[in-house]
Amino acid sequence: MASDAWISSSMPYLRPVEAGGQGDAWGEEAAARGRRGTQRILHAGEVSAPAAVARLLGLEDGDTVVVRRRIMYLDEEPCELTDSYYPAHIAAGTGLAGTAKIRGGAVGLLAELGHVGQRVREDVTARLPDARERELLRTGAEEPVLCLERVVLDEDKRPIQADLITMPAQRQRLRYELRMG
């Protein structure tokens, strides 16, 4: 692994931004390490749920969901493709369905709407990127990517968010810290 690999933990992206924060956990995390983290929204709105998203959210294939597709940059270099999906009954007609920046972040808006995450499940796999991913992430055909599938559940174990994240493997290091007991 490259010595300049970004070490990422999911926790900052699962909690509402602290009071006084700018609502951009990615930008704040990068700035805390002396780097610049930005993002560009590629698409936001209602779509038919892909099979993986339907499975994660407990929906039927093709059910309507709201998606926010983003490309994340670290010091102007693309480092992650992040597609966040929300059940339409939660997100349709809210800021989650638009391309504007959400003050307090998506997690904060979900909380304002009465949907607070209590559990998260993540699965990580690796594969070679497709042509679109290679172009957006500026990787070679033989450079593997990490694929993270995340589902966030509320206190009643209902899914409120699913994320499909694709990252160049050699530029990432995922860190998981769990409380025991």
PDB file of N, CA and C in Angstrom, residues 96-160:
ATOM      1  N   LEU A  96     -32.411  16.167   0.277  1.00  0.00           N
ATOM      2  CA  LEU A  96     -31.681  14.980  -0.169  1.00  0.00           C
ATOM      3  C   LEU A  96     -31.889  14.716  -1.653  1.00  0.00           C
ATOM      4  N   ALA A  97     -32.994  15.210  -2.201  1.00  0.00           N
ATOM      5  CA  ALA A  97     -33.315  14.987  -3.611  1.00  0.00           C
ATOM      6  C   ALA A  97     -32.777  16.095  -4.509  1.00  0.00           C
ATOM      7  N   GLY A  98     -32.064  17.054  -3.943  1.00  0.00           N
ATOM      8  CA  GLY A  98     -31.534  18.164  -4.729  1.00  0.00           C
ATOM      9  C   GLY A  98     -30.022  18.190  -4.740  1.00  0.00           C
ATOM     10  N   THR A  99     -29.473  19.058  -5.575  1.00  0.00           N
ATOM     11  CA  THR A  99     -28.018  19.131  -5.730  1.00  0.00           C
ATOM     12  C   THR A  99     -27.367  20.182  -4.831  1.00  0.00           C
ATOM     13  N   ALA A 100     -28.164  20.948  -4.093  1.00  0.00           N
ATOM     14  CA  ALA A 100     -27.588  21.965  -3.207  1.00  0.00           C
ATOM     15  C   ALA A 100     -26.932  21.315  -2.000  1.00  0.00           C
ATOM     16  N   LYS A 101     -25.924  22.008  -1.466  1.00  0.00           N
ATOM     17  CA  LYS A 101     -25.274  21.548  -0.247  1.00  0.00           C
ATOM     18  C   LYS A 101     -26.298  21.567   0.884  1.00  0.00           C
ATOM     19  N   ILE A 102     -26.268  20.560   1.732  1.00  0.00           N
ATOM     20  CA  ILE A 102     -27.220  20.449   2.845  1.00  0.00           C
ATOM     21  C   ILE A 102     -26.534  20.925   4.116  1.00  0.00           C
ATOM     22  N   ARG A 103     -27.015  22.034   4.658  1.00  0.00           N
ATOM     23  CA  ARG A 103     -26.430  22.570   5.897  1.00  0.00           C
ATOM     24  C   ARG A 103     -26.667  21.541   7.013  1.00  0.00           C
ATOM     25  N   GLY A 104     -25.599  21.170   7.693  1.00  0.00           N
ATOM     26  CA  GLY A 104     -25.699  20.144   8.723  1.00  0.00           C
ATOM     27  C   GLY A 104     -25.529  18.744   8.169  1.00  0.00           C
ATOM     28  N   GLY A 105     -25.401  18.627   6.844  1.00  0.00           N
ATOM     29  CA  GLY A 105     -25.166  17.338   6.199  1.00  0.00           C
ATOM     30  C   GLY A 105     -26.414  16.480   6.095  1.00  0.00           C
ATOM     31  N   ALA A 106     -26.325  15.446   5.283  1.00  0.00           N
ATOM     32  CA  ALA A 106     -27.451  14.536   5.062  1.00  0.00           C
ATOM     33  C   ALA A 106     -27.887  13.856   6.359  1.00  0.00           C
ATOM     34  N   VAL A 107     -26.932  13.479   7.193  1.00  0.00           N
ATOM     35  CA  VAL A 107     -27.268  12.807   8.458  1.00  0.00           C
ATOM     36  C   VAL A 107     -28.053  13.758   9.360  1.00  0.00           C
ATOM     37  N   GLY A 108     -27.659  15.027   9.383  1.00  0.00           N
ATOM     38  CA  GLY A 108     -28.387  16.019  10.164  1.00  0.00           C
ATOM     39  C   GLY A 108     -29.798  16.233   9.646  1.00  0.00           C
ATOM     40  N   LEU A 109     -29.959  16.281   8.315  1.00  0.00           N
ATOM     41  CA  LEU A 109     -31.289  16.441   7.740  1.00  0.00           C
ATOM     42  C   LEU A 109     -32.163  15.230   8.043  1.00  0.00           C
ATOM     43  N   LEU A 110     -31.600  14.037   7.934  1.00  0.00           N
ATOM     44  CA  LEU A 110     -32.363  12.837   8.288  1.00  0.00           C
ATOM     45  C   LEU A 110     -32.846  12.921   9.737  1.00  0.00           C
ATOM     46  N   ALA A 111     -31.972  13.369  10.626  1.00  0.00           N
ATOM     47  CA  ALA A 111     -32.354  13.490  12.041  1.00  0.00           C
ATOM     48  C   ALA A 111     -33.483  14.506  12.205  1.00  0.00           C
ATOM     49  N   GLU A 112     -33.400  15.629  11.487  1.00  0.00           N
ATOM     50  CA  GLU A 112     -34.475  16.633  11.547  1.00  0.00           C
ATOM     51  C   GLU A 112     -35.798  16.044  11.068  1.00  0.00           C
ATOM     52  N   LEU A 113     -35.724  15.105  10.132  1.00  0.00           N
ATOM     53  CA  LEU A 113     -36.920  14.461   9.594  1.00  0.00           C
ATOM     54  C   LEU A 113     -37.409  13.316  10.483  1.00  0.00           C
ATOM     55  N   GLY A 114     -36.700  13.070  11.596  1.00  0.00           N
ATOM     56  CA  GLY A 114     -37.103  12.027  12.539  1.00  0.00           C
ATOM     57  C   GLY A 114     -36.497  10.663  12.269  1.00  0.00           C
ATOM     58  N   HIS A 115     -35.424  10.617  11.500  1.00  0.00           N
ATOM     59  CA  HIS A 115     -34.778   9.343  11.147  1.00  0.00           C
ATOM     60  C   HIS A 115     -33.322   9.382  11.601  1.00  0.00           C
ATOM     61  N   VAL A 116     -33.062   8.770  12.741  1.00  0.00           N
ATOM     62  CA  VAL A 116     -31.726   8.772  13.330  1.00  0.00           C
ATOM     63  C   VAL A 116     -31.137   7.377  13.236  1.00  0.00           C
ATOM     64  N   GLY A 117     -29.944   7.287  12.683  1.00  0.00           N
ATOM     65  CA  GLY A 117     -29.267   6.002  12.582  1.00  0.00           C
ATOM     66  C   GLY A 117     -28.822   5.498  13.940  1.00  0.00           C
ATOM     67  N   GLN A 118     -29.040   4.200  14.167  1.00  0.00           N
ATOM     68  CA  GLN A 118     -28.624   3.568  15.418  1.00  0.00           C
ATOM     69  C   GLN A 118     -27.654   2.410  15.188  1.00  0.00           C
ATOM     70  N   ARG A 119     -27.707   1.833  14.001  1.00  0.00           N
ATOM     71  CA  ARG A 119     -26.829   0.709  13.648  1.00  0.00           C
ATOM     72  C   ARG A 119     -26.349   0.912  12.235  1.00  0.00           C
ATOM     73  N   VAL A 120     -25.191   0.393  11.960  1.00  0.00           N
ATOM     74  CA  VAL A 120     -24.672   0.438  10.593  1.00  0.00           C
ATOM     75  C   VAL A 120     -24.036  -0.910  10.284  1.00  0.00           C
ATOM     76  N   ARG A 121     -24.197  -1.339   9.049  1.00  0.00           N
ATOM     77  CA  ARG A 121     -23.570  -2.578   8.581  1.00  0.00           C
ATOM     78  C   ARG A 121     -22.814  -2.241   7.304  1.00  0.00           C
ATOM     79  N   GLU A 122     -21.556  -2.646   7.242  1.00  0.00           N
ATOM     80  CA  GLU A 122     -20.739  -2.387   6.062  1.00  0.00           C
ATOM     81  C   GLU A 122     -20.128  -3.690   5.559  1.00  0.00           C
ATOM     82  N   ASP A 123     -20.118  -3.831   4.254  1.00  0.00           N
ATOM     83  CA  ASP A 123     -19.443  -4.941   3.592  1.00  0.00           C
ATOM     84  C   ASP A 123     -18.467  -4.345   2.594  1.00  0.00           C
ATOM     85  N   VAL A 124     -17.237  -4.862   2.591  1.00  0.00           N
ATOM     86  CA  VAL A 124     -16.201  -4.363   1.692  1.00  0.00           C
ATOM     87  C   VAL A 124     -15.729  -5.500   0.797  1.00  0.00           C
ATOM     88  N   THR A 125     -15.684  -5.216  -0.497  1.00  0.00           N
ATOM     89  CA  THR A 125     -15.156  -6.166  -1.480  1.00  0.00           C
ATOM     90  C   THR A 125     -14.156  -5.422  -2.363  1.00  0.00           C
ATOM     91  N   ALA A 126     -13.463  -6.166  -3.207  1.00  0.00           N
ATOM     92  CA  ALA A 126     -12.518  -5.569  -4.149  1.00  0.00           C
ATOM     93  C   ALA A 126     -12.776  -6.156  -5.528  1.00  0.00           C
ATOM     94  N   ARG A 127     -12.526  -5.349  -6.553  1.00  0.00           N
ATOM     95  CA  ARG A 127     -12.685  -5.787  -7.938  1.00  0.00           C
ATOM     96  C   ARG A 127     -11.954  -4.803  -8.834  1.00  0.00           C
ATOM     97  N   LEU A 128     -11.915  -5.109 -10.119  1.00  0.00           N
ATOM     98  CA  LEU A 128     -11.357  -4.164 -11.077  1.00  0.00           C
ATOM     99  C   LEU A 128     -12.442  -3.164 -11.473  1.00  0.00           C
ATOM    100  N   PRO A 129     -12.071  -1.911 -11.709  1.00  0.00           N
ATOM    101  CA  PRO A 129     -13.072  -0.896 -12.033  1.00  0.00           C
ATOM    102  C   PRO A 129     -13.576  -1.032 -13.464  1.00  0.00           C
ATOM    103  N   ASP A 130     -14.813  -0.531 -13.683  1.00  0.00           N
ATOM    104  CA  ASP A 130     -15.324  -0.480 -15.052  1.00  0.00           C
ATOM    105  C   ASP A 130     -14.796   0.798 -15.712  1.00  0.00           C
ATOM    106  N   ALA A 131     -15.097   0.993 -16.977  1.00  0.00           N
ATOM    107  CA  ALA A 131     -14.552   2.125 -17.742  1.00  0.00           C
ATOM    108  C   ALA A 131     -14.949   3.470 -17.138  1.00  0.00           C
ATOM    109  N   ARG A 132     -16.204   3.606 -16.732  1.00  0.00           N
ATOM    110  CA  ARG A 132     -16.666   4.873 -16.144  1.00  0.00           C
ATOM    111  C   ARG A 132     -15.923   5.173 -14.841  1.00  0.00           C
ATOM    112  N   GLU A 133     -15.760   4.158 -13.995  1.00  0.00           N
ATOM    113  CA  GLU A 133     -15.049   4.337 -12.729  1.00  0.00           C
ATOM    114  C   GLU A 133     -13.589   4.698 -12.973  1.00  0.00           C
ATOM    115  N   ARG A 134     -12.959   4.048 -13.945  1.00  0.00           N
ATOM    116  CA  ARG A 134     -11.565   4.376 -14.273  1.00  0.00           C
ATOM    117  C   ARG A 134     -11.439   5.834 -14.693  1.00  0.00           C
ATOM    118  N   GLU A 135     -12.372   6.288 -15.502  1.00  0.00           N
ATOM    119  CA  GLU A 135     -12.326   7.673 -15.973  1.00  0.00           C
ATOM    120  C   GLU A 135     -12.535   8.653 -14.813  1.00  0.00           C
ATOM    121  N   LEU A 136     -13.565   8.436 -13.999  1.00  0.00           N
ATOM    122  CA  LEU A 136     -13.863   9.360 -12.913  1.00  0.00           C
ATOM    123  C   LEU A 136     -12.800   9.355 -11.812  1.00  0.00           C
ATOM    124  N   LEU A 137     -12.242   8.181 -11.520  1.00  0.00           N
ATOM    125  CA  LEU A 137     -11.243   8.053 -10.455  1.00  0.00           C
ATOM    126  C   LEU A 137      -9.806   8.205 -10.954  1.00  0.00           C
ATOM    127  N   ARG A 138      -9.651   8.315 -12.271  1.00  0.00           N
ATOM    128  CA  ARG A 138      -8.327   8.458 -12.902  1.00  0.00           C
ATOM    129  C   ARG A 138      -7.402   7.304 -12.506  1.00  0.00           C
ATOM    130  N   THR A 139      -7.893   6.078 -12.708  1.00  0.00           N
ATOM    131  CA  THR A 139      -7.095   4.888 -12.414  1.00  0.00           C
ATOM    132  C   THR A 139      -6.833   4.117 -13.696  1.00  0.00           C
ATOM    133  N   GLY A 140      -5.907   3.189 -13.614  1.00  0.00           N
ATOM    134  CA  GLY A 140      -5.628   2.302 -14.726  1.00  0.00           C
ATOM    135  C   GLY A 140      -6.559   1.099 -14.709  1.00  0.00           C
ATOM    136  N   ALA A 141      -6.615   0.406 -15.829  1.00  0.00           N
ATOM    137  CA  ALA A 141      -7.514  -0.746 -15.984  1.00  0.00           C
ATOM    138  C   ALA A 141      -7.203  -1.869 -15.002  1.00  0.00           C
ATOM    139  N   GLU A 142      -5.957  -1.993 -14.598  1.00  0.00           N
ATOM    140  CA  GLU A 142      -5.557  -3.087 -13.713  1.00  0.00           C
ATOM    141  C   GLU A 142      -5.397  -2.658 -12.254  1.00  0.00           C
ATOM    142  N   GLU A 143      -5.827  -1.445 -11.918  1.00  0.00           N
ATOM    143  CA  GLU A 143      -5.772  -0.978 -10.537  1.00  0.00           C
ATOM    144  C   GLU A 143      -7.093  -1.320  -9.852  1.00  0.00           C
ATOM    145  N   PRO A 144      -7.086  -2.193  -8.848  1.00  0.00           N
ATOM    146  CA  PRO A 144      -8.346  -2.584  -8.204  1.00  0.00           C
ATOM    147  C   PRO A 144      -8.983  -1.442  -7.416  1.00  0.00           C
ATOM    148  N   VAL A 145     -10.276  -1.571  -7.218  1.00  0.00           N
ATOM    149  CA  VAL A 145     -11.025  -0.633  -6.381  1.00  0.00           C
ATOM    150  C   VAL A 145     -11.625  -1.407  -5.209  1.00  0.00           C
ATOM    151  N   LEU A 146     -11.816  -0.688  -4.107  1.00  0.00           N
ATOM    152  CA  LEU A 146     -12.567  -1.211  -2.979  1.00  0.00           C
ATOM    153  C   LEU A 146     -14.004  -0.747  -3.139  1.00  0.00           C
ATOM    154  N   CYS A 147     -14.934  -1.643  -2.855  1.00  0.00           N
ATOM    155  CA  CYS A 147     -16.358  -1.326  -2.939  1.00  0.00           C
ATOM    156  C   CYS A 147     -16.957  -1.532  -1.558  1.00  0.00           C
ATOM    157  N   LEU A 148     -17.485  -0.460  -0.996  1.00  0.00           N
ATOM    158  CA  LEU A 148     -18.072  -0.514   0.327  1.00  0.00           C
ATOM    159  C   LEU A 148     -19.582  -0.359   0.177  1.00  0.00           C
ATOM    160  N   GLU A 149     -20.322  -1.327   0.691  1.00  0.00           N
ATOM    161  CA  GLU A 149     -21.785  -1.252   0.773  1.00  0.00           C
ATOM    162  C   GLU A 149     -22.123  -0.999   2.228  1.00  0.00           C
ATOM    163  N   ARG A 150     -22.886   0.078   2.465  1.00  0.00           N
ATOM    164  CA  ARG A 150     -23.254   0.438   3.831  1.00  0.00           C
ATOM    165  C   ARG A 150     -24.762   0.594   3.916  1.00  0.00           C
ATOM    166  N   VAL A 151     -25.341   0.090   4.994  1.00  0.00           N
ATOM    167  CA  VAL A 151     -26.754   0.358   5.275  1.00  0.00           C
ATOM    168  C   VAL A 151     -26.844   0.876   6.704  1.00  0.00           C
ATOM    169  N   VAL A 152     -27.632   1.951   6.866  1.00  0.00           N
ATOM    170  CA  VAL A 152     -27.847   2.559   8.177  1.00  0.00           C
ATOM    171  C   VAL A 152     -29.278   2.237   8.597  1.00  0.00           C
ATOM    172  N   LEU A 153     -29.410   1.731   9.832  1.00  0.00           N
ATOM    173  CA  LEU A 153     -30.712   1.332  10.367  1.00  0.00           C
ATOM    174  C   LEU A 153     -31.101   2.231  11.531  1.00  0.00           C
ATOM    175  N   ASP A 154     -32.400   2.497  11.659  1.00  0.00           N
ATOM    176  CA  ASP A 154     -32.883   3.300  12.784  1.00  0.00           C
ATOM    177  C   ASP A 154     -33.089   2.405  14.006  1.00  0.00           C
ATOM    178  N   GLU A 155     -33.638   2.981  15.072  1.00  0.00           N
ATOM    179  CA  GLU A 155     -33.798   2.216  16.325  1.00  0.00           C
ATOM    180  C   GLU A 155     -34.748   1.043  16.184  1.00  0.00           C
ATOM    181  N   ASP A 156     -35.627   1.079  15.182  1.00  0.00           N
ATOM    182  CA  ASP A 156     -36.542  -0.029  14.930  1.00  0.00           C
ATOM    183  C   ASP A 156     -35.997  -1.004  13.887  1.00  0.00           C
ATOM    184  N   LYS A 157     -34.713  -0.867  13.569  1.00  0.00           N
ATOM    185  CA  LYS A 157     -34.001  -1.716  12.605  1.00  0.00           C
ATOM    186  C   LYS A 157     -34.530  -1.554  11.179  1.00  0.00           C
ATOM    187  N   ARG A 158     -35.114  -0.376  10.891  1.00  0.00           N
ATOM    188  CA  ARG A 158     -35.570  -0.074   9.529  1.00  0.00           C
ATOM    189  C   ARG A 158     -34.446   0.653   8.800  1.00  0.00           C
ATOM    190  N   PRO A 159     -34.165   0.256   7.555  1.00  0.00           N
ATOM    191  CA  PRO A 159     -33.120   0.935   6.786  1.00  0.00           C
ATOM    192  C   PRO A 159     -33.550   2.354   6.406  1.00  0.00           C
ATOM    193  N   ILE A 160     -32.650   3.324   6.646  1.00  0.00           N
ATOM    194  CA  ILE A 160     -32.940   4.708   6.294  1.00  0.00           C
ATOM    195  C   ILE A 160     -31.964   5.261   5.258  1.00  0.00           C
TER     196      ILE A 160
END
